[in-house]
Short mmCIF file of C-alpha atoms in Angstrom, two decimals:
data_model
loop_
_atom_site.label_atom_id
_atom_site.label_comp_id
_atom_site.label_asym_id
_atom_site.label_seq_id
_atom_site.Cartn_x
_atom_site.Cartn_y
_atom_site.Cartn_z
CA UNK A 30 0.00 0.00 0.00
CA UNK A 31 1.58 3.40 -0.68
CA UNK A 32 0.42 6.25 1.44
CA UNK A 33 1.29 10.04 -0.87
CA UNK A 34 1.09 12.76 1.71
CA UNK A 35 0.79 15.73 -1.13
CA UNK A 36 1.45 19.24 0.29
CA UNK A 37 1.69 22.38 -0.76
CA UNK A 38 4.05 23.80 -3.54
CA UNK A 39 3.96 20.08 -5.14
CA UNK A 40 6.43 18.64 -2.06
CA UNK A 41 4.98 15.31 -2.21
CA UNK A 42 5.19 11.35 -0.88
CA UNK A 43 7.15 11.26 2.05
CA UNK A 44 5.99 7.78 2.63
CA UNK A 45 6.48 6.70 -0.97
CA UNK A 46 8.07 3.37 -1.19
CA UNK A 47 9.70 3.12 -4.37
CA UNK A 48 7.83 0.09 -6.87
CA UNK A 49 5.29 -0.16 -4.23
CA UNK A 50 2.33 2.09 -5.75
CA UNK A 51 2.71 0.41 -8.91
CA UNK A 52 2.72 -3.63 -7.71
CA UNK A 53 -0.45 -1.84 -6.06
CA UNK A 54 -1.89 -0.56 -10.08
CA UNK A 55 -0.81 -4.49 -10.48
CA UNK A 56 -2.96 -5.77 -7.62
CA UNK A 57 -6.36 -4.14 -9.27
CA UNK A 58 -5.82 -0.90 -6.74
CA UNK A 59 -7.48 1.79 -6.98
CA UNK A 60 -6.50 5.46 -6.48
CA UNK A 61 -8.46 7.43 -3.99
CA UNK A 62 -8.06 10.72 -2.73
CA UNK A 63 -9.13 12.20 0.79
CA UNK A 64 -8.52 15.78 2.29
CA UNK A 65 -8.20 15.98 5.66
CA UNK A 66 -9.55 19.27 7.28
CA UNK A 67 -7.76 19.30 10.29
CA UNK A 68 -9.43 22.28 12.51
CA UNK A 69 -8.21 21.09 16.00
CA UNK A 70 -7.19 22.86 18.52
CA UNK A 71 -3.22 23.74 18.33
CA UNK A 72 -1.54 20.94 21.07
CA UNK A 73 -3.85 17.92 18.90
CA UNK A 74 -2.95 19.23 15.46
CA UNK A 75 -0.11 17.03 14.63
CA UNK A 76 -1.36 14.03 16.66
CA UNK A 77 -4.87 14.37 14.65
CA UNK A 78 -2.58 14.13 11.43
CA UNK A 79 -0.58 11.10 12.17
CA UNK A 80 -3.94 9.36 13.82
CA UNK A 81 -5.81 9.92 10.80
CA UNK A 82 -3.23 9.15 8.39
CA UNK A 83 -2.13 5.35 10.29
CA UNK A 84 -6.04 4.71 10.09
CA UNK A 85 -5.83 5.27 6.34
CA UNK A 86 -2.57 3.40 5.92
CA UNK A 87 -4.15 0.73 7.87
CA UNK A 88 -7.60 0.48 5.81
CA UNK A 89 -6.14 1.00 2.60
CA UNK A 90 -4.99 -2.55 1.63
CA UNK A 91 -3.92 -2.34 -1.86
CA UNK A 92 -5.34 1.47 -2.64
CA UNK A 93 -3.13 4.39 -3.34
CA UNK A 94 -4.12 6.82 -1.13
CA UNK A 95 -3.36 10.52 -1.80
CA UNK A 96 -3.65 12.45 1.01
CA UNK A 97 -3.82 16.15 1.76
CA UNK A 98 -4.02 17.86 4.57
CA UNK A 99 -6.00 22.13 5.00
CA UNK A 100 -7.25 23.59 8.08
CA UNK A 101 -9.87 26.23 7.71
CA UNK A 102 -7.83 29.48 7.95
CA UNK A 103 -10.00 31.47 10.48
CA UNK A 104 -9.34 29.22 12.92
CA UNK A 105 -7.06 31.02 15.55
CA UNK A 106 -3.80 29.68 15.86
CA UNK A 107 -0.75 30.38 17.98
CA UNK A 108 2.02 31.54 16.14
CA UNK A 109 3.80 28.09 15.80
CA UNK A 110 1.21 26.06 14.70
CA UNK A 111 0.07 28.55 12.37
CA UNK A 112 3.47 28.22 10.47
CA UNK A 113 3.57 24.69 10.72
CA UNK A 114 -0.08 24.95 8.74
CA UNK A 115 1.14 27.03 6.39
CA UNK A 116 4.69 25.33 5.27
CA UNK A 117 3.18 22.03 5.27
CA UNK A 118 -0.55 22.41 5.03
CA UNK A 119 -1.84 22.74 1.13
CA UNK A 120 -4.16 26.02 1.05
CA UNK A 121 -7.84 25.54 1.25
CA UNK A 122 -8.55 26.96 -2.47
CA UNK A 123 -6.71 24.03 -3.85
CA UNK A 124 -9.61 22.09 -2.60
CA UNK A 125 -12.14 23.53 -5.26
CA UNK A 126 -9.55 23.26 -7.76
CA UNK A 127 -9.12 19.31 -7.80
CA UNK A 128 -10.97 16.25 -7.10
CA UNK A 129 -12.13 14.53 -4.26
CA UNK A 130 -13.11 11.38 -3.24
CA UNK A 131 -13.42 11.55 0.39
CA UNK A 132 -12.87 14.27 3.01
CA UNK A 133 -12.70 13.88 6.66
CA UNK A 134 -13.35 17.44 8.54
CA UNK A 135 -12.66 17.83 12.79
CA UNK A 136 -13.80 19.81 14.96
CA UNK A 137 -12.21 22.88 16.57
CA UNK A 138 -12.14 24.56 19.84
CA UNK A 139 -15.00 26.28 21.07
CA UNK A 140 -14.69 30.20 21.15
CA UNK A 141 -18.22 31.93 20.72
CA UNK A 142 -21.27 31.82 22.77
CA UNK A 143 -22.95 29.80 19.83
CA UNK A 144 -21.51 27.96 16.68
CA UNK A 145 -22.44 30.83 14.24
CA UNK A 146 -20.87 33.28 15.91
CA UNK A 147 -17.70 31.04 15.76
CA UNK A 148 -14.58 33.04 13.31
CA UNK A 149 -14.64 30.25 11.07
CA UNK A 150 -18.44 29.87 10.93
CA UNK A 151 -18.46 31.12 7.36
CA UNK A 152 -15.39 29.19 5.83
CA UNK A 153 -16.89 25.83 7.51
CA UNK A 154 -20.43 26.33 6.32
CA UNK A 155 -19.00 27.04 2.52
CA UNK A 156 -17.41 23.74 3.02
CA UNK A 157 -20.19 21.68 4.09
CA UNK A 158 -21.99 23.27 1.09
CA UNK A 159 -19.10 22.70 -1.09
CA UNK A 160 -18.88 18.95 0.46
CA UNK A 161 -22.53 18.15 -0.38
CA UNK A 162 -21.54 18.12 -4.14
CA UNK A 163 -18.46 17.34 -4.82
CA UNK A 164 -17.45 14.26 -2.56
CA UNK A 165 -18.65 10.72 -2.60
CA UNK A 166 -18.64 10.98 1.41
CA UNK A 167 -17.25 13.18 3.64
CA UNK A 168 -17.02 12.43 7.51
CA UNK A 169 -17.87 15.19 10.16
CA UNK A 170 -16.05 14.84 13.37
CA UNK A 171 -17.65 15.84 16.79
CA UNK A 172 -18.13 19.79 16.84
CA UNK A 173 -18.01 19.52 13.21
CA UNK A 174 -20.92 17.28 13.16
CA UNK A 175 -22.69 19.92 15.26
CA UNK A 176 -21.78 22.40 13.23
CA UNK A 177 -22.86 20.52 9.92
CA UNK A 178 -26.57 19.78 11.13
CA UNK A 179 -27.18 23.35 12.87
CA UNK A 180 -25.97 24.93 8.96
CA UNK A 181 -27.61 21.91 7.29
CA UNK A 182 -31.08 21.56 9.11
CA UNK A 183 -30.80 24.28 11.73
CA UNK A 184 -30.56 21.51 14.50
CA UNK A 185 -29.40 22.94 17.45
CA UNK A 186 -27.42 20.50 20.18
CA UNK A 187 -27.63 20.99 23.77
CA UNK A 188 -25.28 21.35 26.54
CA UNK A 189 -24.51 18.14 28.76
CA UNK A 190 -25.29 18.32 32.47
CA UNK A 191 -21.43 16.95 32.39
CA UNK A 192 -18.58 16.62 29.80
CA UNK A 193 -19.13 13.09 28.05
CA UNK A 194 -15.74 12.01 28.59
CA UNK A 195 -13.99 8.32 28.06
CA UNK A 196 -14.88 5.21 26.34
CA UNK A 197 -18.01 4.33 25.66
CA UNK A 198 -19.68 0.93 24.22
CA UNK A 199 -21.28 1.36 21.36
CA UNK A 200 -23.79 -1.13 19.45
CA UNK A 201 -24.76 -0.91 15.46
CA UNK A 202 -29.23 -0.04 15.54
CA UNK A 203 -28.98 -0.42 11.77
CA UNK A 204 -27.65 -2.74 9.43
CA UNK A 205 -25.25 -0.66 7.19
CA UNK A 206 -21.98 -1.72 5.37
CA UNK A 207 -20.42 1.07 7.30
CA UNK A 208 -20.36 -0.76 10.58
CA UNK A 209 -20.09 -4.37 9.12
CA UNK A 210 -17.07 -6.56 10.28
CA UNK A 211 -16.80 -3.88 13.23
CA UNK A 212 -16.09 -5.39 16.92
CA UNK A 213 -18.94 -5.61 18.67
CA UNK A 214 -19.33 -3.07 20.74
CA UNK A 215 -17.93 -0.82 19.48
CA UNK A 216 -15.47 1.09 21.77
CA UNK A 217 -15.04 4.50 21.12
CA UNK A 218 -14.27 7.64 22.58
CA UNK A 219 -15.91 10.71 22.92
CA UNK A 220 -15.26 13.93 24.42
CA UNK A 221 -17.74 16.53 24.59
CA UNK A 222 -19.91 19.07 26.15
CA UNK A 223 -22.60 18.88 23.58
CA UNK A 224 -24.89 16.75 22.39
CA UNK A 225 -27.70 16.82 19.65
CA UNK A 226 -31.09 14.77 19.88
CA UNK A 227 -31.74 11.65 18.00
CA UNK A 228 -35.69 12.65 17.66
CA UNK A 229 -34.18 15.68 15.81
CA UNK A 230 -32.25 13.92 13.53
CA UNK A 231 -34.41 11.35 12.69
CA UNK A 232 -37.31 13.93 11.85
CA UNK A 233 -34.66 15.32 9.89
CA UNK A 234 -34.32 12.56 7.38
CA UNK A 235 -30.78 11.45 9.52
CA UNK A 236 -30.42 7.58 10.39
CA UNK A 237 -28.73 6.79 13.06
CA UNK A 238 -25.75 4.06 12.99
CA UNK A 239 -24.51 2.94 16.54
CA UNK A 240 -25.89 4.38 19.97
CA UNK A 241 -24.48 4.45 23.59
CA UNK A 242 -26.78 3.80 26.87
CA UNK A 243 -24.58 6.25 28.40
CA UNK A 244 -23.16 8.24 26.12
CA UNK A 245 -25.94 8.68 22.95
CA UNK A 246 -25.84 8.56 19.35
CA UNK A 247 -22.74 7.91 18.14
CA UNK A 248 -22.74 7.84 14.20
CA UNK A 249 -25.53 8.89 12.09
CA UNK A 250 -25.66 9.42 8.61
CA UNK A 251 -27.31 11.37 5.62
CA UNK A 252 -27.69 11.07 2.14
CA UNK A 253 -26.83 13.94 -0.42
CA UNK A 254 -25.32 13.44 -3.56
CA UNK A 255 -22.27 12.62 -1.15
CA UNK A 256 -22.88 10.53 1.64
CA UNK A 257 -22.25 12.41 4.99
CA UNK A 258 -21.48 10.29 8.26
CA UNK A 259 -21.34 12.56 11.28
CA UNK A 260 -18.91 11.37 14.43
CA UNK A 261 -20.00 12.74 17.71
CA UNK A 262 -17.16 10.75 19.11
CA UNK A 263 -13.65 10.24 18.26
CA UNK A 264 -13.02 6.59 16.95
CA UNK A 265 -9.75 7.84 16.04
CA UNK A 266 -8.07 8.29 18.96
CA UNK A 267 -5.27 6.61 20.25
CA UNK A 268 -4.84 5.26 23.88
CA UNK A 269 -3.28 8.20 25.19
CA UNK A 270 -5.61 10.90 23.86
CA UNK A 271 -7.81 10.88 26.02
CA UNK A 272 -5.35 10.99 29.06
CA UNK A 273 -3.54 14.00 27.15
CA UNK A 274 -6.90 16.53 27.36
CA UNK A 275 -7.74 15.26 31.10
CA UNK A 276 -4.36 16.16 32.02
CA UNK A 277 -4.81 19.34 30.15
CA UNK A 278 -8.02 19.92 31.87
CA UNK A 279 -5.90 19.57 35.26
CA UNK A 280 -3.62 22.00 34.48
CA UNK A 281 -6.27 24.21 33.78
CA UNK A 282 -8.05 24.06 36.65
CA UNK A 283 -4.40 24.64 38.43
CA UNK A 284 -3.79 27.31 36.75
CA UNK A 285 -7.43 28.68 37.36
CA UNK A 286 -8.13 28.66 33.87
CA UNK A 287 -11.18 26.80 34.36
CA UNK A 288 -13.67 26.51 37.35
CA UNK A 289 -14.41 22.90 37.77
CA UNK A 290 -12.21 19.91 38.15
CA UNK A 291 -12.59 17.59 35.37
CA UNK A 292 -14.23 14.58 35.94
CA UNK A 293 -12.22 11.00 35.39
CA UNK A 294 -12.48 9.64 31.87
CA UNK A 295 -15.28 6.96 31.69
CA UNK A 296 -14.05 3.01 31.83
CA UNK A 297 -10.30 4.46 30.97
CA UNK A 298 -7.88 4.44 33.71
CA UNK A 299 -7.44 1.31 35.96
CA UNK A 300 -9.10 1.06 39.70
CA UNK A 301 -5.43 2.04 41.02
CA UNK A 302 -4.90 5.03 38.97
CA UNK A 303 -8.63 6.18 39.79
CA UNK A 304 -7.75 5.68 43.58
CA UNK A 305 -4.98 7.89 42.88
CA UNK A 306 -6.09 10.51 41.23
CA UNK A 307 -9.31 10.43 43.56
CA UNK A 308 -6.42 11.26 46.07
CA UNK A 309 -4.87 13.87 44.02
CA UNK A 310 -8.11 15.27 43.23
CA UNK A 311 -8.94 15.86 47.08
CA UNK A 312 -5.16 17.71 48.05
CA UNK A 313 -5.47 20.01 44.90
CA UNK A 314 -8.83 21.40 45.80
CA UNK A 315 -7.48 22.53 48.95
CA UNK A 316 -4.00 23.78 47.79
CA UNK A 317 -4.17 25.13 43.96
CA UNK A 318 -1.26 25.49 42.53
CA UNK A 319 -0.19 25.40 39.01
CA UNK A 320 3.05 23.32 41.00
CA UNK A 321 0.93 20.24 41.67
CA UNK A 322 1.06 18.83 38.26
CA UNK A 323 4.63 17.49 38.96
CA UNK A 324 3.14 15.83 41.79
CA UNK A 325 0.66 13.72 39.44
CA UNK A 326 0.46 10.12 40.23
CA UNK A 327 1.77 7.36 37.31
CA UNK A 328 -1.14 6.74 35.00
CA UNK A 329 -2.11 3.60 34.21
CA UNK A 330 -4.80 2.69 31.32
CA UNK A 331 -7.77 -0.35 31.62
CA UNK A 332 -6.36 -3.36 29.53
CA UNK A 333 -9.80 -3.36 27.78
CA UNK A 334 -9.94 -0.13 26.04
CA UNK A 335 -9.46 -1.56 22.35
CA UNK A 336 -8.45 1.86 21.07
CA UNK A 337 -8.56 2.09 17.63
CA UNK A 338 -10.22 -1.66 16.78
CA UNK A 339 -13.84 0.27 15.77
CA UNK A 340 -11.70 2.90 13.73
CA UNK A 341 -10.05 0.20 11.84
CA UNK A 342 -13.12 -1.01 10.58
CA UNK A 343 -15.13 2.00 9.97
CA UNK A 344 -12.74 3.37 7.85
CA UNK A 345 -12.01 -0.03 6.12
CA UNK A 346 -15.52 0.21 4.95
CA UNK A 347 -15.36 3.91 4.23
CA UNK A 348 -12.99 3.27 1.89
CA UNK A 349 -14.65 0.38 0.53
CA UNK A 350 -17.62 2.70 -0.14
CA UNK A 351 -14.82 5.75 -1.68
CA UNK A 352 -13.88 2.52 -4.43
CA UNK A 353 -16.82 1.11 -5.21
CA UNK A 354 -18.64 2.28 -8.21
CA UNK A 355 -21.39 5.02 -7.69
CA UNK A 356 -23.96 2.76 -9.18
CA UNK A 357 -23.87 0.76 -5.38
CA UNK A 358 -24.54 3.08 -2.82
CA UNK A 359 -23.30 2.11 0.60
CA UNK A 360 -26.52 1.59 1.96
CA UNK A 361 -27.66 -0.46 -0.37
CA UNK A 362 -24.70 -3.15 -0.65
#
C-alpha cells in the first residue's frame, strides 16, 4: 500500500516506497483521494494528522491513497502552529480546484457563545456546502458534526449536564456496510460538552448508525449526492488521547483557567490510577497550585480499552464505499 502525503508547492510522498504504488496498479488498486480538514485545537494538530493518516494506511490494503491535509484558515492559531499549517498544510482553495473522493473534517475549539458566531463559521459552512456536491462521502467529526446539522437543518445541540468524557460501548441499531465486520461493541471515545437529539435527527431525514446507553448517538448518517457520516465521538483516537486533554483539563483548573475539576475519563484508567487521582483530586482542591502537576500520580490505562479496533473497521468500509462504483450506494450493498 503506498500512502502520498501531497502538500503544498507540489512537495509530495514522504511515505512513498519506491515500486510499491505500482505492484499496487498491479494488484487491481485503486486510487483514492481524501482531504483531511484538520481544525483542532493547536496541542492535537499534529497528533490528529498522524492518527488519521495510520487509520488510512491501515484500511487502505492495496489502494493508493493521496492524502492532503487544509485547516480552515480562520481558525485562531498560535504563532507556531500557524506556520507549521502554512509550510506544510496545502491552502484551502486548492480544494475547489481538484478532485475529491473523500474528506474527513474535525472539529475545533469552542470560542463563541454559539456555533455561528464562531470566526470560522463562514469558511466551515461554505465547506459543508461545497462537500454536499463534490465528494462521494465526507465524515464530520464531533463539533463539526454539530456544526454541519445546525448549517444543514438548523438543529441545534444541547449542553450536557457533564462533559461526556472516556470510552463508551457502542452497538450498530442499523444494518449498514459502514459498521459491518466492526467489533462488537464498538469502543469508542468521545469527548464533549454537547450533544444533539436523536428525535431531531431522525425527523430530519438522519439515520442513526450505533448508539451508547450512556453516552448517545454515536454515528448517524445522511444522504446527499455525497454521503455524509457525522462522528459525535472520536473513533480515532489513540490510547493516550484521552489521558492527554484530562491532564490538560488539570492543568487548567491549576492554573485557574477553568472553574471545575474535570471529571475521570469513563471506563479508561485502571481502579489504582482512579484511587490515585481520587487522592490527588482531594489535596489540589485545597492547595491550587499550578506546582501540583509534577506531583501527578503514574497513569495507568484499563487493559480493555481496544483503542482504535472500531476505527479500523469503519474506515475499512469507508474506503470500501470511496472505491466502489457510484452505481452501489453504501446503503444499499
Amino acid at each position: 500500500m503506498t500512502l502520498l502525503i501531497d502538500r503544498d508547492q507540489g512537495i509530495s510522498s514522504p511515505a512513498l516506497v519506491p515500486g510499491e504504488a505500482d505492484r499496487a496498479r498491479d494488484h487491481g488498486g485503486t486510487e483514492l483521494t481524501i482531504g483531511l480538514i484538520n481544525n483542532m485545537p493547536d496541542p492535537a494538530l499534529k497528533a490528529t494528522e498522524r492518527q488519521f493518516m495510520k487509520l488510512l494506511q491501515a484500511a487502505a490494503g492495496p489502494r493508493r491513497i493521496r492524502f492532503h491535509c487544509f485547516s480552515l484558515p480562520s481558525v485562531k492559531r498560535s504563532p507556531e502552529a500557524k506556520w507549521h499549517v502554512e509550510s506544510e498544510y496545502s491552502d484551502l482553495a486548492d480544494l475547489k480546484r481538484h478532485k475529491f473522493d473523500g474528506l474527513i473534517v474535525t472539529g475545533a475549539e469552542p470560542v463563541a457563545p454559539e456555533l455561528d458566531q464562531e470566526p470560522y463559521w463562514r469558511d466551515l459552512t461554505e465547506l459543508i456546502d461545497w462537500a454536499k456536491a463534490n465528494t462521494r462521502s465526507t465524515i464530520w467529526s464531533c463539533l463539526a458534526a454539530h456544526a454541519a446539522v445546525l448549517h444543514l437543518d438548523r438543529i441545534g445541540r444541547r449542553r450536557l449536564p457533564a462533559k461526556c468524557h472516556g470510552i463508551f460501548d457502542c452497538e450498530p441499531v442499523a444494518n449498514d456496510a459502514l459498521t459491518r465486520a466492526a467489533p462488537a461493541p464498538l469502543k469508542v471515545s468521545h469527548s464533549r460538552l454537547n450533544e444533539v437529539a436523536e428525535s431531531d435527527l431522525t425527523q430530519a431525514g438522519y439515520q442513526v448508525l450505533t448508539r451508547s446507553v450512556e453516552a448517545g448517538i454515536d454515528i448517524f448518517v445522511r444522504q446527499y449526492a455525497s454521503r455524509f457520516v457525522f462522528f459525535q465521538g472520536h473513533p480515532e483516537y489513540d490510547a493516550l488521547s484521552l489521558q492527554r486533554e484530562y491532564l490538560r483539563d488539570i492543568g487548567r483548573y491549576l492554573a485557574r483557567e477553568r472553574e471545575t475539576y474535570p471529571h475521570l475519563p469513563v471506563s479508561y484508567f485502571d481502579a489504582e490510577t482512579e484511587e490515585k487521582l481520587a487522592r490527588f483530586e482531594k489535596r489540589v482542591r485545597h492547595q491550587r497550585h499550578p506546582a501540583l502537576t509534577n506531583d501527578l500520580p503514574a497513569l495507568m490505562l484499563r487493559a480493555d480499552i481496544a483503542a482504535g479496533s472500531a476505527a479500523a473497521a469503519l474506515f475499512r468500509n469507508w474506503l470500501q464505499y470511496l472505491a466502489a462504483d457510484t452505481e452501489a450506494p453504501l446503503h444499499a450493498r
